[in-house]
Amino acid sequence: MSRWLAIALLSLCTGLAQAATFRVDDSASQVLDNDVQMKWDDAVPGQHARQTVSGALTVRVRLDLSPWQGRQGRVYMTLPASPSGPILTQWTTRGRLLPGALRAGERALVYVGPLPAGLLEDTVRLNLQADGQRLSRAEQLHFSFEVDLDTP
């Protein structure tokens, strides 16, 4: 039994080692709401009030996957850690990309399947939530995308 377990683990590790990750060109994407107005989640401050602020924006996502067209892969959205503390992002889509959630410093799956020629396009509605006590000034968020290619 332990021999089969060792073989299974070895094949899993080999499969993981063969996966390759690449940054995706999203330079054709367009932010439709440039200024996100963050508002307190609880209008009345107090001992039991949440100290978070929220805002929303819409992005026309255009991912150039042409270098990997026809390959099988997984596309992830990433957001680097923020100097102002934790940021939670939740989003909905119009269908090409998967809806989901992501914390700053992580990545989340937005597409899985055959990678199309040209641009993979969708409209994404992002809802952002941050710690209102630590968010003291305007901050730019640097979302990006990565593709993990499945082995042929």
PDB file of C-alpha atoms in Angstrom:
ATOM      1  CA  MET A   1       0.000   0.000   0.000  1.00  0.00           C
ATOM      2  CA  SER A   2       2.762   2.473   0.889  1.00  0.00           C
ATOM      3  CA  ARG A   3       4.465   1.755  -2.443  1.00  0.00           C
ATOM      4  CA  TRP A   4       1.321   2.826  -4.331  1.00  0.00           C
ATOM      5  CA  LEU A   5       1.045   5.919  -2.160  1.00  0.00           C
ATOM      6  CA  ALA A   6       4.662   6.844  -2.953  1.00  0.00           C
ATOM      7  CA  ILE A   7       4.054   6.348  -6.691  1.00  0.00           C
ATOM      8  CA  ALA A   8       0.891   8.470  -6.559  1.00  0.00           C
ATOM      9  CA  LEU A   9       2.693  11.268  -4.703  1.00  0.00           C
ATOM     10  CA  LEU A  10       5.617  11.144  -7.123  1.00  0.00           C
ATOM     11  CA  SER A  11       3.326  11.403 -10.149  1.00  0.00           C
ATOM     12  CA  LEU A  12       1.459  14.312  -8.534  1.00  0.00           C
ATOM     13  CA  CYS A  13       4.721  16.155  -7.828  1.00  0.00           C
ATOM     14  CA  THR A  14       5.924  15.496 -11.373  1.00  0.00           C
ATOM     15  CA  GLY A  15       2.695  16.946 -12.784  1.00  0.00           C
ATOM     16  CA  LEU A  16       3.039  20.037 -10.623  1.00  0.00           C
ATOM     17  CA  ALA A  17       6.642  20.543 -11.624  1.00  0.00           C
ATOM     18  CA  GLN A  18       5.679  20.544 -15.324  1.00  0.00           C
ATOM     19  CA  ALA A  19       3.061  23.296 -14.995  1.00  0.00           C
ATOM     20  CA  ALA A  20       4.279  26.684 -16.214  1.00  0.00           C
ATOM     21  CA  THR A  21       3.002  30.096 -15.086  1.00  0.00           C
ATOM     22  CA  PHE A  22       3.116  33.200 -17.295  1.00  0.00           C
ATOM     23  CA  ARG A  23       1.935  36.775 -16.870  1.00  0.00           C
ATOM     24  CA  VAL A  24      -0.960  37.649 -19.200  1.00  0.00           C
ATOM     25  CA  ASP A  25      -1.003  40.891 -21.190  1.00  0.00           C
ATOM     26  CA  ASP A  26      -4.074  42.800 -19.988  1.00  0.00           C
ATOM     27  CA  SER A  27      -3.028  46.186 -21.398  1.00  0.00           C
ATOM     28  CA  ALA A  28      -6.186  46.355 -23.543  1.00  0.00           C
ATOM     29  CA  SER A  29      -8.387  46.233 -20.409  1.00  0.00           C
ATOM     30  CA  GLN A  30     -10.285  49.394 -19.543  1.00  0.00           C
ATOM     31  CA  VAL A  31     -11.391  50.660 -16.133  1.00  0.00           C
ATOM     32  CA  LEU A  32     -14.831  52.204 -16.646  1.00  0.00           C
ATOM     33  CA  ASP A  33     -15.028  53.901 -13.218  1.00  0.00           C
ATOM     34  CA  ASN A  34     -11.655  55.556 -12.589  1.00  0.00           C
ATOM     35  CA  ASP A  35     -12.456  57.074  -9.185  1.00  0.00           C
ATOM     36  CA  VAL A  36     -13.810  54.557  -6.708  1.00  0.00           C
ATOM     37  CA  GLN A  37     -15.717  56.292  -3.932  1.00  0.00           C
ATOM     38  CA  MET A  38     -15.147  54.298  -0.749  1.00  0.00           C
ATOM     39  CA  LYS A  39     -17.948  54.651   1.820  1.00  0.00           C
ATOM     40  CA  TRP A  40     -18.221  53.489   5.403  1.00  0.00           C
ATOM     41  CA  ASP A  41     -20.129  50.208   5.685  1.00  0.00           C
ATOM     42  CA  ASP A  42     -21.871  51.413   8.864  1.00  0.00           C
ATOM     43  CA  ALA A  43     -23.198  54.953   8.648  1.00  0.00           C
ATOM     44  CA  VAL A  44     -23.255  55.442  12.423  1.00  0.00           C
ATOM     45  CA  PRO A  45     -19.920  55.037  14.234  1.00  0.00           C
ATOM     46  CA  GLY A  46     -19.931  53.195  17.503  1.00  0.00           C
ATOM     47  CA  GLN A  47     -18.475  50.383  19.515  1.00  0.00           C
ATOM     48  CA  HIS A  48     -20.176  47.676  17.456  1.00  0.00           C
ATOM     49  CA  ALA A  49     -19.926  49.385  14.070  1.00  0.00           C
ATOM     50  CA  ARG A  50     -17.791  47.789  11.387  1.00  0.00           C
ATOM     51  CA  GLN A  51     -14.646  49.763  10.637  1.00  0.00           C
ATOM     52  CA  THR A  52     -14.660  48.864   6.954  1.00  0.00           C
ATOM     53  CA  VAL A  53     -15.198  50.905   3.822  1.00  0.00           C
ATOM     54  CA  SER A  54     -16.513  49.601   0.512  1.00  0.00           C
ATOM     55  CA  GLY A  55     -16.612  50.727  -3.089  1.00  0.00           C
ATOM     56  CA  ALA A  56     -17.275  49.314  -6.535  1.00  0.00           C
ATOM     57  CA  LEU A  57     -15.955  49.659 -10.060  1.00  0.00           C
ATOM     58  CA  THR A  58     -16.479  48.106 -13.458  1.00  0.00           C
ATOM     59  CA  VAL A  59     -13.642  46.878 -15.668  1.00  0.00           C
ATOM     60  CA  ARG A  60     -13.789  45.745 -19.271  1.00  0.00           C
ATOM     61  CA  VAL A  61     -11.239  42.920 -19.037  1.00  0.00           C
ATOM     62  CA  ARG A  62      -9.371  42.033 -22.226  1.00  0.00           C
ATOM     63  CA  LEU A  63      -6.764  39.302 -21.843  1.00  0.00           C
ATOM     64  CA  ASP A  64      -4.371  38.531 -24.691  1.00  0.00           C
ATOM     65  CA  LEU A  65      -4.016  34.756 -24.557  1.00  0.00           C
ATOM     66  CA  SER A  66      -2.840  34.417 -28.174  1.00  0.00           C
ATOM     67  CA  PRO A  67       0.671  33.192 -27.235  1.00  0.00           C
ATOM     68  CA  TRP A  68      -0.967  30.080 -25.761  1.00  0.00           C
ATOM     69  CA  GLN A  69      -3.956  29.652 -28.104  1.00  0.00           C
ATOM     70  CA  GLY A  70      -5.256  26.114 -28.313  1.00  0.00           C
ATOM     71  CA  ARG A  71      -3.501  25.032 -25.108  1.00  0.00           C
ATOM     72  CA  GLN A  72      -5.387  24.014 -21.979  1.00  0.00           C
ATOM     73  CA  GLY A  73      -4.856  26.317 -19.036  1.00  0.00           C
ATOM     74  CA  ARG A  74      -6.099  28.165 -15.997  1.00  0.00           C
ATOM     75  CA  VAL A  75      -6.190  31.955 -15.766  1.00  0.00           C
ATOM     76  CA  TYR A  76      -5.900  33.634 -12.360  1.00  0.00           C
ATOM     77  CA  MET A  77      -6.498  37.198 -11.210  1.00  0.00           C
ATOM     78  CA  THR A  78      -3.878  38.456  -8.747  1.00  0.00           C
ATOM     79  CA  LEU A  79      -3.692  41.403  -6.366  1.00  0.00           C
ATOM     80  CA  PRO A  80      -0.458  42.198  -4.500  1.00  0.00           C
ATOM     81  CA  ALA A  81      -0.552  42.801  -0.754  1.00  0.00           C
ATOM     82  CA  SER A  82      -1.604  46.340   0.108  1.00  0.00           C
ATOM     83  CA  PRO A  83       0.392  48.724   2.335  1.00  0.00           C
ATOM     84  CA  SER A  84      -2.893  49.885   3.887  1.00  0.00           C
ATOM     85  CA  GLY A  85      -3.836  46.432   5.117  1.00  0.00           C
ATOM     86  CA  PRO A  86      -6.179  43.712   3.961  1.00  0.00           C
ATOM     87  CA  ILE A  87      -8.407  44.314   0.961  1.00  0.00           C
ATOM     88  CA  LEU A  88     -11.192  41.932  -0.006  1.00  0.00           C
ATOM     89  CA  THR A  89     -12.388  41.916  -3.602  1.00  0.00           C
ATOM     90  CA  GLN A  90     -15.501  40.129  -4.801  1.00  0.00           C
ATOM     91  CA  TRP A  91     -16.677  40.219  -8.407  1.00  0.00           C
ATOM     92  CA  THR A  92     -19.365  39.207 -10.812  1.00  0.00           C
ATOM     93  CA  THR A  93     -18.969  38.743 -14.560  1.00  0.00           C
ATOM     94  CA  ARG A  94     -21.063  38.552 -17.688  1.00  0.00           C
ATOM     95  CA  GLY A  95     -20.139  34.934 -18.311  1.00  0.00           C
ATOM     96  CA  ARG A  96     -16.757  34.370 -19.970  1.00  0.00           C
ATOM     97  CA  LEU A  97     -14.841  34.669 -16.699  1.00  0.00           C
ATOM     98  CA  LEU A  98     -15.743  33.014 -13.411  1.00  0.00           C
ATOM     99  CA  PRO A  99     -17.136  35.115 -10.552  1.00  0.00           C
ATOM    100  CA  GLY A 100     -15.227  34.925  -7.293  1.00  0.00           C
ATOM    101  CA  ALA A 101     -13.388  36.563  -4.415  1.00  0.00           C
ATOM    102  CA  LEU A 102      -9.798  37.427  -3.642  1.00  0.00           C
ATOM    103  CA  ARG A 103      -7.806  38.926  -0.773  1.00  0.00           C
ATOM    104  CA  ALA A 104      -4.810  41.168  -1.432  1.00  0.00           C
ATOM    105  CA  GLY A 105      -1.696  38.991  -1.649  1.00  0.00           C
ATOM    106  CA  GLU A 106      -3.537  36.052  -3.216  1.00  0.00           C
ATOM    107  CA  ARG A 107      -4.724  34.885  -6.624  1.00  0.00           C
ATOM    108  CA  ALA A 108      -8.073  33.460  -7.704  1.00  0.00           C
ATOM    109  CA  LEU A 109      -9.180  31.311 -10.645  1.00  0.00           C
ATOM    110  CA  VAL A 110     -11.165  33.230 -13.293  1.00  0.00           C
ATOM    111  CA  TYR A 111     -11.012  30.883 -16.305  1.00  0.00           C
ATOM    112  CA  VAL A 112     -10.272  27.233 -17.023  1.00  0.00           C
ATOM    113  CA  GLY A 113     -10.292  25.489 -20.384  1.00  0.00           C
ATOM    114  CA  PRO A 114      -8.892  25.853 -23.886  1.00  0.00           C
ATOM    115  CA  LEU A 115      -7.151  29.199 -24.331  1.00  0.00           C
ATOM    116  CA  PRO A 116      -8.728  31.159 -27.185  1.00  0.00           C
ATOM    117  CA  ALA A 117      -6.985  32.929 -30.032  1.00  0.00           C
ATOM    118  CA  GLY A 118      -6.920  36.680 -29.593  1.00  0.00           C
ATOM    119  CA  LEU A 119      -8.556  38.356 -26.621  1.00  0.00           C
ATOM    120  CA  LEU A 120     -10.607  36.771 -23.859  1.00  0.00           C
ATOM    121  CA  GLU A 121     -13.082  39.537 -22.990  1.00  0.00           C
ATOM    122  CA  ASP A 122     -15.617  40.070 -20.216  1.00  0.00           C
ATOM    123  CA  THR A 123     -17.081  42.877 -18.130  1.00  0.00           C
ATOM    124  CA  VAL A 124     -16.263  42.487 -14.449  1.00  0.00           C
ATOM    125  CA  ARG A 125     -17.999  44.326 -11.589  1.00  0.00           C
ATOM    126  CA  LEU A 126     -15.574  44.518  -8.646  1.00  0.00           C
ATOM    127  CA  ASN A 127     -16.695  45.194  -5.070  1.00  0.00           C
ATOM    128  CA  LEU A 128     -13.829  46.264  -2.809  1.00  0.00           C
ATOM    129  CA  GLN A 129     -13.725  46.272   0.990  1.00  0.00           C
ATOM    130  CA  ALA A 130     -10.869  47.651   3.100  1.00  0.00           C
ATOM    131  CA  ASP A 131     -10.060  48.549   6.703  1.00  0.00           C
ATOM    132  CA  GLY A 132     -11.283  52.131   7.035  1.00  0.00           C
ATOM    133  CA  GLN A 133      -8.970  52.815   9.989  1.00  0.00           C
ATOM    134  CA  ARG A 134      -5.853  52.021   7.933  1.00  0.00           C
ATOM    135  CA  LEU A 135      -6.890  53.471   4.575  1.00  0.00           C
ATOM    136  CA  SER A 136      -5.718  57.062   4.931  1.00  0.00           C
ATOM    137  CA  ARG A 137      -5.154  58.172   1.327  1.00  0.00           C
ATOM    138  CA  ALA A 138      -5.952  57.289  -2.251  1.00  0.00           C
ATOM    139  CA  GLU A 139      -4.313  54.055  -3.295  1.00  0.00           C
ATOM    140  CA  GLN A 140      -3.876  52.387  -6.667  1.00  0.00           C
ATOM    141  CA  LEU A 141      -4.645  48.694  -6.857  1.00  0.00           C
ATOM    142  CA  HIS A 142      -2.571  46.669  -9.287  1.00  0.00           C
ATOM    143  CA  PHE A 143      -4.650  43.713 -10.395  1.00  0.00           C
ATOM    144  CA  SER A 144      -2.965  41.435 -12.908  1.00  0.00           C
ATOM    145  CA  PHE A 145      -3.539  38.064 -14.533  1.00  0.00           C
ATOM    146  CA  GLU A 146      -1.484  34.880 -14.811  1.00  0.00           C
ATOM    147  CA  VAL A 147      -1.969  31.724 -16.837  1.00  0.00           C
ATOM    148  CA  ASP A 148      -0.946  28.244 -15.713  1.00  0.00           C
ATOM    149  CA  LEU A 149      -0.552  25.960 -18.709  1.00  0.00           C
ATOM    150  CA  ASP A 150      -1.484  22.309 -18.450  1.00  0.00           C
ATOM    151  CA  THR A 151       1.146  19.894 -19.688  1.00  0.00           C
ATOM    152  CA  PRO A 152       0.498  18.748 -23.281  1.00  0.00           C
TER     153      PRO A 152
END
